[in-house]
Short mmCIF file of N, CA and C in Angstrom, two decimals:
data_model
loop_
_atom_site.label_atom_id
_atom_site.label_comp_id
_atom_site.label_asym_id
_atom_site.label_seq_id
_atom_site.Cartn_x
_atom_site.Cartn_y
_atom_site.Cartn_z
N MET A 1 -50.30 -11.40 -3.44
CA MET A 1 -51.60 -11.36 -4.06
C MET A 1 -51.42 -10.99 -5.52
N TYR A 2 -52.27 -11.54 -6.34
CA TYR A 2 -52.22 -11.26 -7.77
C TYR A 2 -53.62 -10.95 -8.29
N ASP A 3 -53.68 -10.08 -9.26
CA ASP A 3 -54.91 -9.81 -10.01
C ASP A 3 -56.08 -9.35 -9.17
N VAL A 4 -55.83 -8.46 -8.24
CA VAL A 4 -56.92 -7.81 -7.52
C VAL A 4 -57.34 -6.63 -8.38
N CYS A 5 -58.60 -6.58 -8.71
CA CYS A 5 -59.04 -5.53 -9.62
C CYS A 5 -60.48 -5.12 -9.29
N VAL A 6 -60.72 -3.85 -9.30
CA VAL A 6 -62.07 -3.31 -9.17
C VAL A 6 -62.43 -2.74 -10.54
N VAL A 7 -63.60 -3.09 -11.03
CA VAL A 7 -64.05 -2.62 -12.34
C VAL A 7 -64.00 -1.09 -12.37
N GLU A 8 -63.53 -0.55 -13.47
CA GLU A 8 -63.24 0.88 -13.56
C GLU A 8 -64.38 1.78 -13.07
N GLY A 9 -65.59 1.49 -13.42
CA GLY A 9 -66.71 2.33 -13.01
C GLY A 9 -66.99 2.32 -11.52
N TYR A 10 -66.38 1.38 -10.79
CA TYR A 10 -66.62 1.25 -9.35
C TYR A 10 -65.41 1.65 -8.52
N ARG A 11 -64.35 2.09 -9.17
CA ARG A 11 -63.14 2.49 -8.44
C ARG A 11 -63.38 3.79 -7.67
N GLY A 12 -62.65 3.94 -6.59
CA GLY A 12 -62.77 5.15 -5.78
C GLY A 12 -63.94 5.14 -4.82
N ARG A 13 -64.58 3.99 -4.66
CA ARG A 13 -65.74 3.88 -3.77
C ARG A 13 -65.46 3.05 -2.52
N GLY A 14 -64.21 2.62 -2.35
CA GLY A 14 -63.85 1.86 -1.16
C GLY A 14 -63.87 0.36 -1.32
N TYR A 15 -64.22 -0.13 -2.51
CA TYR A 15 -64.28 -1.58 -2.71
C TYR A 15 -62.89 -2.22 -2.62
N GLY A 16 -61.87 -1.58 -3.16
CA GLY A 16 -60.52 -2.11 -3.08
C GLY A 16 -60.05 -2.22 -1.64
N ARG A 17 -60.36 -1.22 -0.84
CA ARG A 17 -60.00 -1.24 0.58
C ARG A 17 -60.67 -2.42 1.29
N VAL A 18 -61.95 -2.62 1.01
CA VAL A 18 -62.67 -3.73 1.63
C VAL A 18 -62.09 -5.06 1.18
N LEU A 19 -61.78 -5.20 -0.12
CA LEU A 19 -61.17 -6.43 -0.62
C LEU A 19 -59.86 -6.73 0.11
N MET A 20 -59.03 -5.71 0.28
CA MET A 20 -57.75 -5.91 0.95
C MET A 20 -57.93 -6.28 2.42
N LEU A 21 -58.85 -5.64 3.09
CA LEU A 21 -59.07 -5.94 4.51
C LEU A 21 -59.60 -7.37 4.69
N VAL A 22 -60.46 -7.80 3.80
CA VAL A 22 -60.96 -9.19 3.86
C VAL A 22 -59.81 -10.16 3.59
N ALA A 23 -58.99 -9.87 2.58
CA ALA A 23 -57.85 -10.73 2.28
C ALA A 23 -56.90 -10.82 3.47
N GLU A 24 -56.66 -9.71 4.13
CA GLU A 24 -55.79 -9.70 5.31
C GLU A 24 -56.37 -10.58 6.42
N ARG A 25 -57.66 -10.48 6.62
CA ARG A 25 -58.31 -11.28 7.67
C ARG A 25 -58.20 -12.77 7.35
N ILE A 26 -58.47 -13.13 6.10
CA ILE A 26 -58.39 -14.53 5.69
C ILE A 26 -56.97 -15.06 5.85
N ALA A 27 -55.98 -14.27 5.41
CA ALA A 27 -54.58 -14.70 5.53
C ALA A 27 -54.19 -14.84 7.00
N HIS A 28 -54.60 -13.90 7.81
CA HIS A 28 -54.28 -13.96 9.25
C HIS A 28 -54.89 -15.19 9.90
N GLU A 29 -56.17 -15.44 9.60
CA GLU A 29 -56.85 -16.60 10.17
C GLU A 29 -56.24 -17.91 9.69
N ALA A 30 -55.62 -17.91 8.52
CA ALA A 30 -54.96 -19.10 7.99
C ALA A 30 -53.55 -19.26 8.54
N GLY A 31 -53.11 -18.29 9.34
CA GLY A 31 -51.80 -18.38 9.97
C GLY A 31 -50.67 -17.77 9.17
N ALA A 32 -50.98 -17.04 8.12
CA ALA A 32 -49.93 -16.40 7.33
C ALA A 32 -49.27 -15.30 8.14
N PRO A 33 -47.93 -15.21 8.10
CA PRO A 33 -47.24 -14.17 8.87
C PRO A 33 -47.25 -12.81 8.19
N ALA A 34 -47.53 -12.78 6.89
CA ALA A 34 -47.52 -11.52 6.15
C ALA A 34 -48.35 -11.70 4.88
N LEU A 35 -48.70 -10.58 4.28
CA LEU A 35 -49.42 -10.59 3.01
C LEU A 35 -48.65 -9.68 2.06
N GLY A 36 -48.28 -10.21 0.91
CA GLY A 36 -47.53 -9.43 -0.07
C GLY A 36 -48.34 -9.25 -1.33
N LEU A 37 -47.97 -8.25 -2.08
CA LEU A 37 -48.67 -7.97 -3.33
C LEU A 37 -47.75 -7.27 -4.29
N HIS A 38 -48.14 -7.21 -5.53
CA HIS A 38 -47.40 -6.50 -6.57
C HIS A 38 -48.28 -5.36 -7.07
N VAL A 39 -47.66 -4.25 -7.36
CA VAL A 39 -48.38 -3.12 -7.94
C VAL A 39 -47.49 -2.51 -9.02
N ALA A 40 -48.06 -2.21 -10.16
CA ALA A 40 -47.30 -1.60 -11.25
C ALA A 40 -46.79 -0.23 -10.81
N ALA A 41 -45.60 0.12 -11.25
CA ALA A 41 -44.97 1.37 -10.84
C ALA A 41 -45.84 2.59 -11.14
N GLY A 42 -46.59 2.56 -12.23
CA GLY A 42 -47.40 3.71 -12.60
C GLY A 42 -48.80 3.72 -12.01
N ASN A 43 -49.13 2.73 -11.20
CA ASN A 43 -50.48 2.65 -10.63
C ASN A 43 -50.52 3.42 -9.31
N VAL A 44 -50.54 4.73 -9.43
CA VAL A 44 -50.48 5.62 -8.26
C VAL A 44 -51.68 5.43 -7.33
N PRO A 45 -52.91 5.32 -7.83
CA PRO A 45 -54.04 5.13 -6.90
C PRO A 45 -53.91 3.85 -6.07
N ALA A 46 -53.50 2.75 -6.71
CA ALA A 46 -53.34 1.49 -5.97
C ALA A 46 -52.22 1.62 -4.94
N ALA A 47 -51.10 2.21 -5.34
CA ALA A 47 -49.99 2.38 -4.40
C ALA A 47 -50.42 3.23 -3.20
N GLY A 48 -51.22 4.24 -3.44
CA GLY A 48 -51.74 5.07 -2.35
C GLY A 48 -52.63 4.28 -1.41
N LEU A 49 -53.47 3.43 -1.98
CA LEU A 49 -54.34 2.58 -1.16
C LEU A 49 -53.50 1.67 -0.28
N TYR A 50 -52.54 0.97 -0.89
CA TYR A 50 -51.73 0.02 -0.13
C TYR A 50 -50.92 0.73 0.95
N THR A 51 -50.37 1.89 0.63
CA THR A 51 -49.64 2.66 1.63
C THR A 51 -50.55 3.05 2.79
N SER A 52 -51.77 3.47 2.48
CA SER A 52 -52.70 3.88 3.54
C SER A 52 -53.11 2.70 4.42
N LEU A 53 -52.97 1.47 3.88
CA LEU A 53 -53.29 0.27 4.66
C LEU A 53 -52.08 -0.26 5.42
N GLY A 54 -50.94 0.41 5.29
CA GLY A 54 -49.76 0.02 6.05
C GLY A 54 -48.75 -0.82 5.28
N TYR A 55 -48.97 -1.05 4.00
CA TYR A 55 -48.01 -1.80 3.18
C TYR A 55 -46.82 -0.91 2.87
N ARG A 56 -45.63 -1.52 2.82
CA ARG A 56 -44.40 -0.81 2.51
C ARG A 56 -43.65 -1.56 1.43
N PRO A 57 -42.96 -0.83 0.55
CA PRO A 57 -42.17 -1.51 -0.49
C PRO A 57 -41.03 -2.33 0.12
N VAL A 58 -40.81 -3.51 -0.45
CA VAL A 58 -39.71 -4.35 0.02
C VAL A 58 -38.75 -4.72 -1.11
N LEU A 59 -39.17 -4.60 -2.35
CA LEU A 59 -38.35 -4.92 -3.51
C LEU A 59 -38.57 -3.88 -4.60
N HIS A 60 -37.57 -3.71 -5.43
CA HIS A 60 -37.72 -2.89 -6.62
C HIS A 60 -37.32 -3.75 -7.81
N HIS A 61 -38.14 -3.80 -8.82
CA HIS A 61 -37.83 -4.52 -10.04
C HIS A 61 -37.60 -3.49 -11.13
N PHE A 62 -36.59 -3.72 -11.91
CA PHE A 62 -36.28 -2.82 -13.01
C PHE A 62 -36.44 -3.57 -14.32
N ALA A 63 -36.87 -2.86 -15.35
CA ALA A 63 -37.02 -3.46 -16.68
C ALA A 63 -36.61 -2.44 -17.71
N LYS A 64 -36.20 -2.94 -18.85
CA LYS A 64 -35.81 -2.08 -19.96
C LYS A 64 -36.28 -2.75 -21.25
N PRO A 65 -37.04 -2.02 -22.07
CA PRO A 65 -37.43 -2.61 -23.35
C PRO A 65 -36.21 -2.73 -24.27
N LEU A 66 -36.07 -3.85 -24.92
CA LEU A 66 -34.95 -4.06 -25.83
C LEU A 66 -35.42 -3.84 -27.24
N LEU A 67 -34.77 -2.92 -27.92
CA LEU A 67 -35.17 -2.57 -29.28
C LEU A 67 -34.31 -3.28 -30.30
#
């Protein structure tokens, strides 16, 4: 999944959880075996949401700014 976003003033009200549950249902009904997503390393609230929904990390990406 890409670009799932809840407008800042509406965050923390459960909308993200509902969006994810609907996406899971749609993917399941379409026959998808899994649902994957990306979350920025510093996005602690999103990571907490995904963890609470049963998502687990499967990859680690590393980056380094080149000066």
